[in-house]
């Protein structure tokens, strides 16, 4: 039985738009009918983007653009994904660095969040101690993900609501060439973006939370909104934070200036490394294409 | 309405059906033709929601074209009026339009107008991101990028001054009595002025936060390092007394100085000539002031300006007045005498006269009678039932 699924044009990080066509005889989604028809008309008028029309039986009707160009572009995009640590981020920090930056110090035992218990060794003199081996693992994963996002030209948003470190985070974001939001978070910034900004705005592809709590010790609204909008998040979770909705939580201290400076330095170095690598690959591709 | 609605849908379905036939030839057996059934849709769904579109947007090319047309039209207008197209200013345009299209409409904004398109079409913010969708400003996602970037800069300067202070302390050169910024005679910019500068709307709390930060900057001992930056947010207050137009001091053939000034009060108009080296004679409408103003209060009004500056017997006053009643005429003459005195008196005295209220024209006029009332305020007899 042929059933074709319709997915609208998605603006993915890879910039490849794949259009799947709906041709069901009886479309049960009544309100989707208009969308289906307009989508179909757009396709049938001639797609401007590289598109492939698929069916369940896998017969392609229209082919993509010139082969060698896209093959090289795809290699640039896909090759880093095959390596476990393509950007060699494990050399950026060691366990000793984390310890000296006091990343292992959590809040008092009374402030502990239940879901953070797996990440803690326990408490010493009432202060919770975070397991730095787990932190190192999580931090490696988070930095790796950030590097890949930056490599593919994604928009990264640095978020924190700690007034003590707001300036530092804004400066770090500016030096990376990315974006920051350390101010009062207005309601629909992510969920109502076309009205808050202008229609056609591009939302961030990754949100970094340098502190997941806001000034009244509640979870930052951005975490929930990012989860709603399918935007991956990386967050430094302290022992009083909730790590559930964050894609790449990094258990660690978010109160000490030394620790925050270290995080900012690490993220800045990863993003710069990834962007430099991308520029290098583009140059190489340009050279090899002209040769 | 319903019929047109379903007809529209049917036409789309028909087109779709024909396309389907052309493209999916091999599958025509397996893909059933879409049934052309009538879908009744209310016409309100087809109408465009005009309110939701927001204010009308104009493209840059459209505005450029309008500017071109305006320049060409300006030259035509100049030729029509027989004037030089090169030196045709906006005031000339306004004058010409008022002449060619006389309009009796009371609402000034409804009259024909010919102005540069910049003034007619509302300003729009340009697209704030590049071809790939990446915004230009690093604080774009906050919503108020200019305002927050300003706060960021101010904080940066505070940190820089603190670092400077620490350096001085380390060297042992720290002093509290450094050069202070002069703030007298200026005020902070108003919220509206800052909104204009930033091209963004800010709330009252945002404005107060900004002023708080600037005050913090000012409270530091070495704030003179950032004097230039701070003065950008201060506006000089004008000295009020310099606004007055002082009548020119003229000299008659005998070499005696005199000045002429006018004054008005209610509907009385007065004109005064103040002659120096006189003996305190006052002549109004050809008659002595004692004759003209039998009431003491009115004569006191005439004398008050001279009494205030202490030049009682010095001047000869010659005045003409018309209109209104005796009290209003006295008030008009008083204002005229004060204005004429400005040319004989020093700057400090001018400020004193201004503060005494001698140079302010009394704005009170007769209040109109309202319908349903006896007079301006008096009501008809109130009856409970």
XYZ file of C-alpha atoms in Angstrom:
676
model
C 0.000 0.000 0.000
C 1.489 3.285 -0.955
C 1.337 5.916 1.668
C 3.375 8.993 1.181
C 4.280 11.181 4.081
C 4.514 14.971 3.778
C 7.147 16.858 5.688
C 7.483 20.568 4.980
C 10.750 22.270 4.007
C 13.033 22.055 7.024
C 15.923 24.410 7.511
C 18.463 21.938 8.860
C 22.047 22.749 9.726
C 23.210 20.918 6.640
C 21.208 23.277 4.416
C 19.883 20.281 2.507
C 16.162 20.548 1.958
C 14.509 17.190 1.366
C 10.885 17.385 0.308
C 8.630 14.400 0.859
C 5.395 14.468 -1.023
C 1.883 13.626 0.170
C -0.284 11.957 -2.370
C -2.731 10.163 -0.165
C -6.108 9.669 -1.694
C -7.918 10.407 1.487
C -6.064 12.963 3.510
C -7.357 12.623 7.032
C -5.527 15.727 8.168
C -8.154 18.195 7.006
C -6.352 21.326 8.058
C -3.155 20.089 6.423
C -4.980 19.864 3.093
C -4.330 23.477 2.150
C -0.688 23.152 3.165
C -0.356 19.963 1.177
C -1.768 21.551 -1.948
C 0.423 24.667 -1.727
C 3.435 22.478 -1.088
C 2.599 20.384 -4.098
C 2.186 23.444 -6.301
C 5.583 24.742 -5.163
C 7.205 21.458 -6.010
C 5.513 21.130 -9.361
C 6.508 24.667 -10.331
C 10.128 23.619 -10.080
C 12.047 23.470 -6.851
C 14.773 26.067 -6.448
C 16.659 24.116 -3.845
C 18.313 20.771 -4.288
C 15.427 18.406 -3.660
C 14.719 14.772 -4.104
C 11.195 13.412 -4.303
C 10.995 9.992 -2.749
C 8.308 7.353 -2.534
C 7.996 4.204 -0.466
C 9.282 2.212 -3.407
C 12.372 4.350 -3.637
C 12.059 5.572 -7.223
C 13.472 9.063 -7.652
C 11.685 11.354 -10.058
C 14.001 14.371 -10.072
C 17.750 14.272 -9.578
C 20.031 16.537 -7.596
C 22.430 19.151 -9.041
C 25.920 18.479 -10.486
C 27.506 15.480 -8.750
C 31.172 16.353 -7.950
C 30.382 19.672 -6.165
C 27.910 18.148 -3.769
C 30.131 15.114 -3.210
C 32.978 17.347 -1.984
C 30.568 19.446 0.109
C 29.069 16.327 1.639
C 32.533 14.987 2.438
C 33.380 18.220 4.282
C 30.174 17.942 6.278
C 30.130 14.205 6.937
C 33.771 13.285 7.425
C 34.142 14.897 10.917
C 31.119 12.892 12.070
C 32.977 9.632 11.492
C 35.743 10.465 14.014
C 35.204 10.262 17.799
C 37.316 13.339 18.664
C 37.902 15.083 15.343
C 38.771 18.453 16.924
C 41.086 16.914 19.607
C 39.207 18.563 22.430
C 40.497 16.176 25.078
C 43.775 18.114 25.059
C 41.959 21.316 26.120
C 41.434 20.329 29.747
C 42.512 17.749 32.304
C 40.948 16.535 35.523
C 43.534 18.511 37.466
C 42.494 21.735 35.706
C 38.881 21.093 36.689
C 39.901 20.472 40.287
C 42.010 23.623 40.469
C 39.133 25.650 39.034
C 36.992 24.334 41.929
C 34.460 22.749 39.572
C 33.854 19.940 42.052
C 32.304 22.214 44.714
C 28.528 22.069 44.800
C 26.007 23.762 47.070
C 25.078 22.723 50.597
C 23.410 19.387 51.281
C 20.022 21.036 51.916
C 19.979 22.575 48.401
C 20.625 19.304 46.663
C 18.353 18.328 43.770
C 17.320 14.653 43.747
C 18.164 14.162 40.082
C 21.745 15.358 40.651
C 22.519 12.554 43.095
C 24.045 10.246 40.428
C 26.610 12.963 39.641
C 27.703 13.560 43.247
C 30.269 11.681 45.335
C 28.505 12.831 48.463
C 28.942 15.692 50.879
C 31.906 16.803 52.908
C 31.249 19.185 55.813
C 27.756 19.721 54.414
C 29.030 20.764 50.948
C 28.189 18.477 48.010
C 31.160 17.218 45.986
C 30.624 16.600 42.277
C 32.248 13.552 40.640
C 34.872 15.103 38.371
C 35.373 11.936 36.305
C 31.739 12.070 35.217
C 32.073 15.821 34.707
C 35.074 15.331 32.462
C 33.181 12.772 30.384
C 30.105 15.004 30.061
C 32.198 18.068 29.337
C 34.073 16.221 26.596
C 30.779 15.229 24.980
C 29.365 18.748 25.292
C 32.469 20.386 23.819
C 32.521 17.862 20.987
C 28.891 18.583 20.147
C 29.470 22.345 20.296
C 32.474 21.989 18.001
C 30.464 20.044 15.440
C 27.654 22.594 15.528
C 30.111 25.463 15.086
C 31.864 23.550 12.275
C 28.567 23.322 10.385
C 27.893 27.052 10.753
C 25.228 26.820 13.435
C 24.090 29.718 15.598
C 25.169 29.274 19.228
C 23.491 31.270 21.983
C 25.227 31.766 25.355
C 22.661 32.118 28.134
C 23.081 32.857 31.815
C 21.143 34.880 34.320
C 23.969 35.437 36.803
C 24.684 39.128 36.942
C 28.151 38.456 38.290
C 29.251 36.777 35.054
C 26.959 38.433 32.490
C 29.635 40.726 31.118
C 32.189 37.907 30.890
C 29.764 35.715 28.936
C 28.766 38.509 26.571
C 32.437 39.265 25.883
C 33.184 35.571 25.272
C 30.276 35.299 22.837
C 31.383 38.388 20.961
C 34.939 37.134 20.659
C 33.738 33.791 19.253
C 31.465 35.474 16.731
C 28.390 33.934 18.380
C 25.458 35.346 20.319
C 24.633 35.955 23.979
C 21.558 36.548 26.104
C 22.340 37.336 29.736
C 19.391 39.653 30.299
C 15.751 39.341 31.244
C 14.260 36.589 29.077
C 11.066 37.818 27.455
C 8.217 35.317 27.102
C 8.051 34.183 23.500
C 11.615 34.701 22.298
C 11.918 31.165 20.974
C 8.292 30.036 20.823
C 6.886 33.253 19.318
C 9.949 34.299 17.354
C 8.259 35.552 14.185
C 6.420 38.170 16.250
C 9.121 38.979 18.804
C 11.703 39.561 16.090
C 10.665 39.603 12.398
C 9.111 36.900 10.261
C 11.799 34.729 8.735
C 14.222 34.946 11.651
C 16.582 32.014 12.166
C 16.534 30.531 15.658
C 19.707 29.378 17.455
C 20.892 25.856 16.666
C 22.468 25.321 20.083
C 21.947 27.025 23.431
C 24.688 26.988 26.074
C 23.500 27.563 29.627
C 26.296 28.700 31.899
C 23.866 28.607 34.786
C 20.511 26.869 34.471
C 18.801 28.814 37.262
C 17.470 32.352 37.095
C 17.673 35.004 39.795
C 14.860 33.472 41.865
C 16.354 29.963 41.890
C 13.881 28.553 39.401
C 14.777 26.763 36.224
C 15.524 29.157 33.355
C 12.595 29.431 30.924
C 14.967 28.952 27.997
C 15.508 25.273 28.847
C 11.834 24.440 28.517
C 11.419 26.617 25.412
C 14.440 25.087 23.710
C 13.041 21.628 24.387
C 9.725 22.745 22.878
C 11.416 24.087 19.758
C 13.703 21.036 19.347
C 16.857 23.064 19.953
C 19.656 21.058 21.639
C 21.016 22.507 24.890
C 24.280 22.230 26.770
C 24.065 23.230 30.432
C 26.388 23.543 33.415
C 24.243 21.994 36.145
C 25.138 22.659 39.750
C 23.988 20.438 42.608
C 20.754 22.441 43.017
C 19.710 22.304 39.343
C 17.435 19.949 37.398
C 19.351 18.214 34.603
C 16.395 16.439 32.988
C 15.493 18.633 29.998
C 19.074 19.466 29.033
C 20.543 17.487 26.131
C 24.176 17.594 27.275
C 24.285 18.375 31.006
C 27.693 19.065 32.524
C 27.633 18.690 36.300
C 29.880 21.378 37.762
C 30.171 24.491 39.850
C 28.487 27.601 38.419
C 29.175 30.039 41.272
C 32.944 30.516 41.410
C 34.559 33.058 39.055
C 37.508 30.723 38.375
C 35.186 27.960 37.224
C 33.135 30.304 34.994
C 36.246 31.762 33.415
C 37.449 28.247 32.696
C 34.177 27.250 31.037
C 34.141 30.420 28.942
C 37.724 29.809 27.864
C 37.019 26.186 26.954
C 33.909 26.948 24.898
C 35.604 29.843 23.162
C 38.557 27.659 22.210
C 36.333 24.864 20.887
C 34.240 27.220 18.778
C 37.271 28.988 17.366
C 38.964 25.668 16.615
C 35.902 24.330 14.835
C 35.465 27.485 12.748
C 39.131 27.573 11.799
C 38.950 23.924 10.789
C 35.930 24.641 8.620
C 37.662 27.537 6.909
C 40.684 25.312 6.321
C 38.531 22.574 4.742
C 36.750 25.100 2.507
C 40.103 26.451 1.343
C 41.353 22.938 0.611
C 38.182 22.176 -1.304
C 38.621 25.402 -3.278
C 42.225 24.505 -4.091
C 41.371 20.924 -5.080
C 38.406 22.056 -7.221
C 40.543 24.560 -9.134
C 43.319 21.989 -9.632
C -20.013 33.254 -1.044
C -20.070 29.541 -0.379
C -20.482 28.841 -4.062
C -17.450 30.984 -4.966
C -15.518 29.304 -2.164
C -16.168 25.840 -3.392
C -15.590 26.903 -6.981
C -12.109 28.151 -6.021
C -11.262 24.920 -4.275
C -12.608 22.921 -7.123
C -10.406 24.805 -9.612
C -7.310 24.002 -7.514
C -8.286 20.372 -7.272
C -8.876 20.266 -11.035
C -5.407 21.769 -11.750
C -3.903 19.323 -9.319
C -5.713 16.506 -11.009
C -4.361 17.488 -14.451
C -0.794 17.852 -13.120
C -1.131 14.496 -11.493
C -1.977 12.962 -14.843
C 1.125 14.434 -16.533
C 3.729 13.612 -13.904
C 2.766 10.321 -12.479
C 1.951 8.574 -15.724
C 3.335 5.205 -14.730
C 1.401 5.235 -11.522
C -1.948 6.365 -12.867
C -3.376 2.909 -12.325
C -2.326 2.769 -8.716
C -2.937 6.432 -7.735
C -6.663 7.080 -7.726
C -7.901 10.388 -9.167
C -8.744 12.805 -6.365
C -12.507 13.000 -5.942
C -13.794 16.435 -6.921
C -16.212 16.988 -4.117
C -17.608 20.302 -3.113
C -15.911 21.857 -0.096
C -17.902 24.726 1.344
C -15.632 27.346 2.841
C -16.692 30.662 4.352
C -15.490 33.647 2.361
C -13.866 35.116 5.480
C -11.170 32.435 5.139
C -10.239 33.699 1.685
C -10.096 37.339 2.737
C -6.660 38.576 3.790
C -6.388 39.502 7.448
C -5.231 43.074 6.894
C -4.700 43.882 10.552
C -2.367 40.934 11.122
C 0.008 42.092 8.369
C 1.088 45.060 10.500
C 2.164 48.450 9.135
C 2.699 48.600 5.391
C 6.235 47.829 4.311
C 8.024 49.593 1.472
C 11.028 48.225 -0.378
C 14.183 50.294 -0.698
C 13.742 50.454 -4.512
C 10.257 51.881 -4.110
C 11.523 54.615 -1.803
C 14.447 55.402 -4.140
C 11.999 55.772 -7.012
C 9.864 58.135 -4.919
C 12.935 60.232 -4.114
C 13.753 60.507 -7.828
C 10.196 61.549 -8.651
C 10.300 64.130 -5.859
C 13.488 65.717 -7.236
C 12.054 65.867 -10.778
C 8.778 67.291 -9.475
C 10.661 69.929 -7.495
C 12.346 71.183 -10.666
C 9.027 71.272 -12.547
C 7.472 73.243 -9.697
C 10.332 75.739 -9.718
C 9.921 76.255 -13.459
C 6.176 76.689 -13.035
C 6.696 79.378 -10.412
C 9.357 81.037 -12.562
C 12.139 80.492 -10.025
C 15.610 78.984 -10.213
C 15.385 75.164 -9.893
C 18.872 74.964 -8.342
C 18.080 77.130 -5.305
C 14.548 75.939 -4.661
C 14.235 75.154 -0.940
C 11.566 73.280 1.014
C 10.042 76.576 2.192
C 9.676 77.685 -1.433
C 7.992 74.362 -2.214
C 5.540 74.813 0.662
C 4.772 78.348 -0.451
C 4.231 77.295 -4.053
C 1.958 74.396 -3.133
C -0.099 76.659 -0.863
C -0.415 79.100 -3.766
C -1.265 76.556 -6.461
C -3.584 74.419 -4.321
C -5.322 76.769 -1.886
C -7.189 74.715 0.675
C -9.697 75.868 3.246
C -9.449 72.686 5.303
C -8.873 73.267 8.992
C -6.828 70.114 9.556
C -3.308 71.083 8.504
C -2.391 67.450 7.864
C -5.231 67.068 5.347
C -3.944 69.870 3.125
C -1.915 69.082 -0.013
C 1.737 68.592 0.874
C 4.910 67.993 -1.111
C 7.765 66.801 1.057
C 10.823 64.599 0.713
C 9.829 60.883 0.863
C 12.024 60.443 3.971
C 9.531 62.569 5.871
C 6.422 60.923 4.461
C 7.162 57.200 4.517
C 7.754 55.807 8.008
C 11.261 54.623 8.844
C 11.681 50.865 8.829
C 14.409 48.794 10.376
C 16.468 46.996 7.779
C 16.797 43.222 7.787
C 19.140 42.387 10.641
C 20.722 39.210 9.402
C 22.903 38.136 6.495
C 22.211 35.736 3.643
C 22.701 32.666 5.835
C 20.309 33.942 8.481
C 23.015 34.804 11.023
C 22.157 38.103 12.770
C 24.722 40.896 12.564
C 24.607 42.009 16.212
C 25.801 39.634 18.943
C 22.930 40.635 21.238
C 20.238 40.255 18.584
C 18.422 37.469 20.452
C 17.805 39.664 23.506
C 15.288 41.723 21.529
C 16.708 45.110 22.543
C 20.158 44.896 21.015
C 21.135 48.594 21.023
C 20.026 49.197 24.604
C 21.756 46.122 26.033
C 24.862 46.778 23.984
C 24.912 50.269 25.512
C 24.665 48.781 29.016
C 27.464 46.382 28.097
C 29.681 49.289 26.992
C 28.971 51.312 30.139
C 29.851 48.324 32.326
C 33.017 47.810 30.299
C 34.046 51.385 31.050
C 33.319 50.895 34.759
C 35.593 47.842 34.763
C 38.305 49.739 32.897
C 38.222 52.548 35.473
C 38.400 50.020 38.325
C 41.463 48.419 36.725
C 43.043 51.876 36.374
C 42.300 52.565 40.044
C 43.949 49.292 41.064
C 47.025 50.141 39.008
C 47.288 53.537 40.695
C 46.856 51.931 44.106
C 49.619 49.459 43.349
C 51.940 52.293 42.373
C 50.867 54.223 45.472
C 49.556 57.147 43.401
C 45.903 56.783 44.314
C 44.176 60.096 45.215
C 40.502 60.875 45.703
C 40.708 64.493 44.568
C 41.024 64.051 40.833
C 39.571 66.183 38.076
C 35.785 66.061 38.360
C 33.409 66.353 35.424
C 31.368 69.565 35.362
C 27.725 68.639 35.486
C 26.084 71.954 36.385
C 23.973 73.459 33.679
C 23.175 70.107 32.060
C 20.640 67.360 32.578
C 20.465 63.677 31.677
C 18.875 62.938 28.309
C 15.193 62.076 28.545
C 13.857 58.607 27.813
C 12.424 59.838 24.493
C 15.767 61.296 23.441
C 17.563 58.038 24.250
C 14.926 56.067 22.336
C 15.581 58.334 19.378
C 19.326 57.752 19.607
C 18.986 53.973 19.937
C 16.149 53.671 17.371
C 14.505 51.262 19.803
C 11.754 51.356 22.402
C 12.821 51.014 26.016
C 10.693 50.864 29.143
C 10.812 53.255 32.101
C 12.664 50.687 34.234
C 15.261 50.223 31.479
C 15.808 53.990 31.358
C 16.185 54.207 35.132
C 18.683 51.337 35.083
C 20.747 53.156 32.477
C 20.778 56.368 34.515
C 21.728 54.334 37.617
C 24.705 52.856 35.775
C 25.797 56.298 34.565
C 25.569 57.643 38.140
C 27.686 54.697 39.294
C 30.235 55.603 36.646
C 30.204 59.207 37.869
C 30.686 58.213 41.482
C 34.141 56.728 40.794
C 37.141 58.981 41.473
C 38.764 58.513 38.047
C 35.570 59.023 36.033
C 37.159 61.922 34.146
C 38.791 59.288 31.909
C 35.380 58.738 30.312
C 34.226 62.347 30.356
C 33.542 62.453 26.626
C 31.376 59.338 26.780
C 29.332 60.639 29.727
C 28.759 64.064 28.192
C 27.116 62.364 25.226
C 24.244 61.540 27.589
C 23.959 65.026 29.091
C 22.105 67.869 27.502
C 23.073 71.491 28.177
C 20.235 73.555 29.638
C 19.838 76.906 27.968
C 19.975 79.988 30.129
C 16.349 81.112 30.169
C 16.935 84.850 30.124
C 18.989 84.768 26.938
C 15.810 83.873 25.083
C 14.431 87.400 25.309
C 14.723 89.662 22.334
C 16.088 92.954 23.597
C 14.819 95.945 21.516
C 17.621 97.885 19.846
C 18.756 101.110 21.506
C 18.159 103.976 19.056
C 19.408 107.582 19.173
C 17.381 110.586 18.049
C 18.997 113.700 16.377
C 19.684 115.328 19.792
C 21.709 112.274 20.865
C 19.175 111.104 23.397
C 18.842 107.307 23.647
C 15.376 105.803 23.278
C 13.866 102.355 22.770
C 10.512 101.178 21.420
C 8.612 98.100 22.545
C 5.142 96.515 22.341
C 2.971 94.718 24.839
C -0.380 92.924 24.868
C -2.900 91.868 27.517
C -6.355 90.368 26.793
C -7.191 92.295 23.631
C -5.361 95.505 24.506
C -2.358 96.455 22.356
C 0.202 98.948 23.617
C 3.301 100.563 22.143
C 5.834 102.435 24.307
C 8.759 104.779 23.541
C 11.172 105.076 26.468
C 13.369 108.193 26.253
C 16.505 108.566 28.392
C 17.527 111.742 30.306
C 13.945 112.606 31.045
C 12.138 113.590 34.197
C 9.567 110.895 34.700
C 6.727 112.277 32.531
C 4.260 109.697 31.282
C 2.009 110.496 28.310
C -0.527 107.969 27.034
C -2.548 108.515 23.886
C -1.587 112.189 24.078
C -2.988 112.626 27.609
C -1.235 112.696 30.960
C -1.345 109.397 32.786
C -3.209 110.950 35.697
C -6.015 111.858 33.307
C -5.961 108.598 31.420
C -5.807 106.309 34.457
C -7.871 107.823 37.314
C -7.584 104.519 39.227
C -4.464 104.228 41.448
C -3.955 100.500 40.702
C -3.429 101.158 36.999
C -0.883 103.928 37.663
C 0.971 101.583 40.035
C 1.105 98.967 37.269
C 2.773 101.526 34.979
C 5.344 102.468 37.587
C 6.277 99.024 38.848
C 8.935 98.126 36.218
C 10.807 101.392 36.786
C 10.531 101.046 40.557
C 11.906 97.509 40.377
C 15.058 98.499 38.455
C 15.377 101.727 40.438
C 15.257 104.126 37.472
C 12.154 106.055 38.516
C 12.916 109.644 37.448
C 15.232 108.832 34.563
C 12.898 108.156 31.677
C 10.201 109.954 29.708
C 7.475 107.541 28.619
C 5.345 108.115 25.539
C 2.742 105.466 24.893
C -0.256 104.569 22.743
C -2.789 101.923 23.708
C -6.061 100.646 22.268
C -8.603 97.954 22.951
C -10.111 96.134 25.936
C -10.660 97.823 29.328
C -8.599 100.067 31.636
C -6.989 97.282 33.638
C -5.961 95.316 30.549
C -4.551 98.475 28.971
C -2.482 99.115 32.081
C -1.159 95.542 31.985
C -0.257 95.856 28.298
C 1.585 99.110 28.973
C 3.476 97.540 31.874
C 4.724 94.682 29.651
C 5.745 97.133 26.952
C 7.677 99.298 29.467
C 9.498 96.229 30.850
C 10.522 95.133 27.365
C 11.715 98.599 26.450
C 13.758 98.716 29.677
C 15.721 95.592 28.661
C 17.972 97.663 26.415
C 18.938 100.005 29.297
C 19.592 97.336 31.883
C 22.395 94.746 32.577
C 22.258 90.923 32.125
C 21.836 90.200 35.807
C 18.987 92.716 36.036
C 17.317 91.029 33.045
C 17.319 87.717 34.917
C 15.921 89.456 38.027
C 13.152 91.044 35.970
C 12.348 87.661 34.436
C 12.083 86.086 37.857
C 9.852 88.928 39.064
C 7.456 88.100 36.230
C 7.804 91.434 34.459
C 8.730 89.898 31.123
C 6.037 87.207 31.037
C 2.965 87.986 28.955
C -0.181 87.243 30.953
C -1.899 84.460 28.983
C -5.316 84.750 30.639
C -8.190 85.488 28.250
C -11.931 85.493 28.691
C -13.285 81.956 28.990
C -16.022 81.097 26.519
C -19.637 80.560 27.524
C -20.740 76.936 27.278
C -24.135 75.685 26.083
C -26.390 74.472 28.883
C -24.832 76.958 31.289
C -25.534 80.578 32.121
C -21.929 81.670 31.539
C -18.441 80.143 31.505
C -18.842 78.602 34.942
C -22.280 79.666 36.229
C -24.828 76.909 35.905
C -28.608 77.157 35.740
C -30.534 76.661 38.960
C -30.212 73.101 40.121
C -33.510 71.421 40.903
C -33.523 68.189 42.831
C -36.644 66.891 41.071
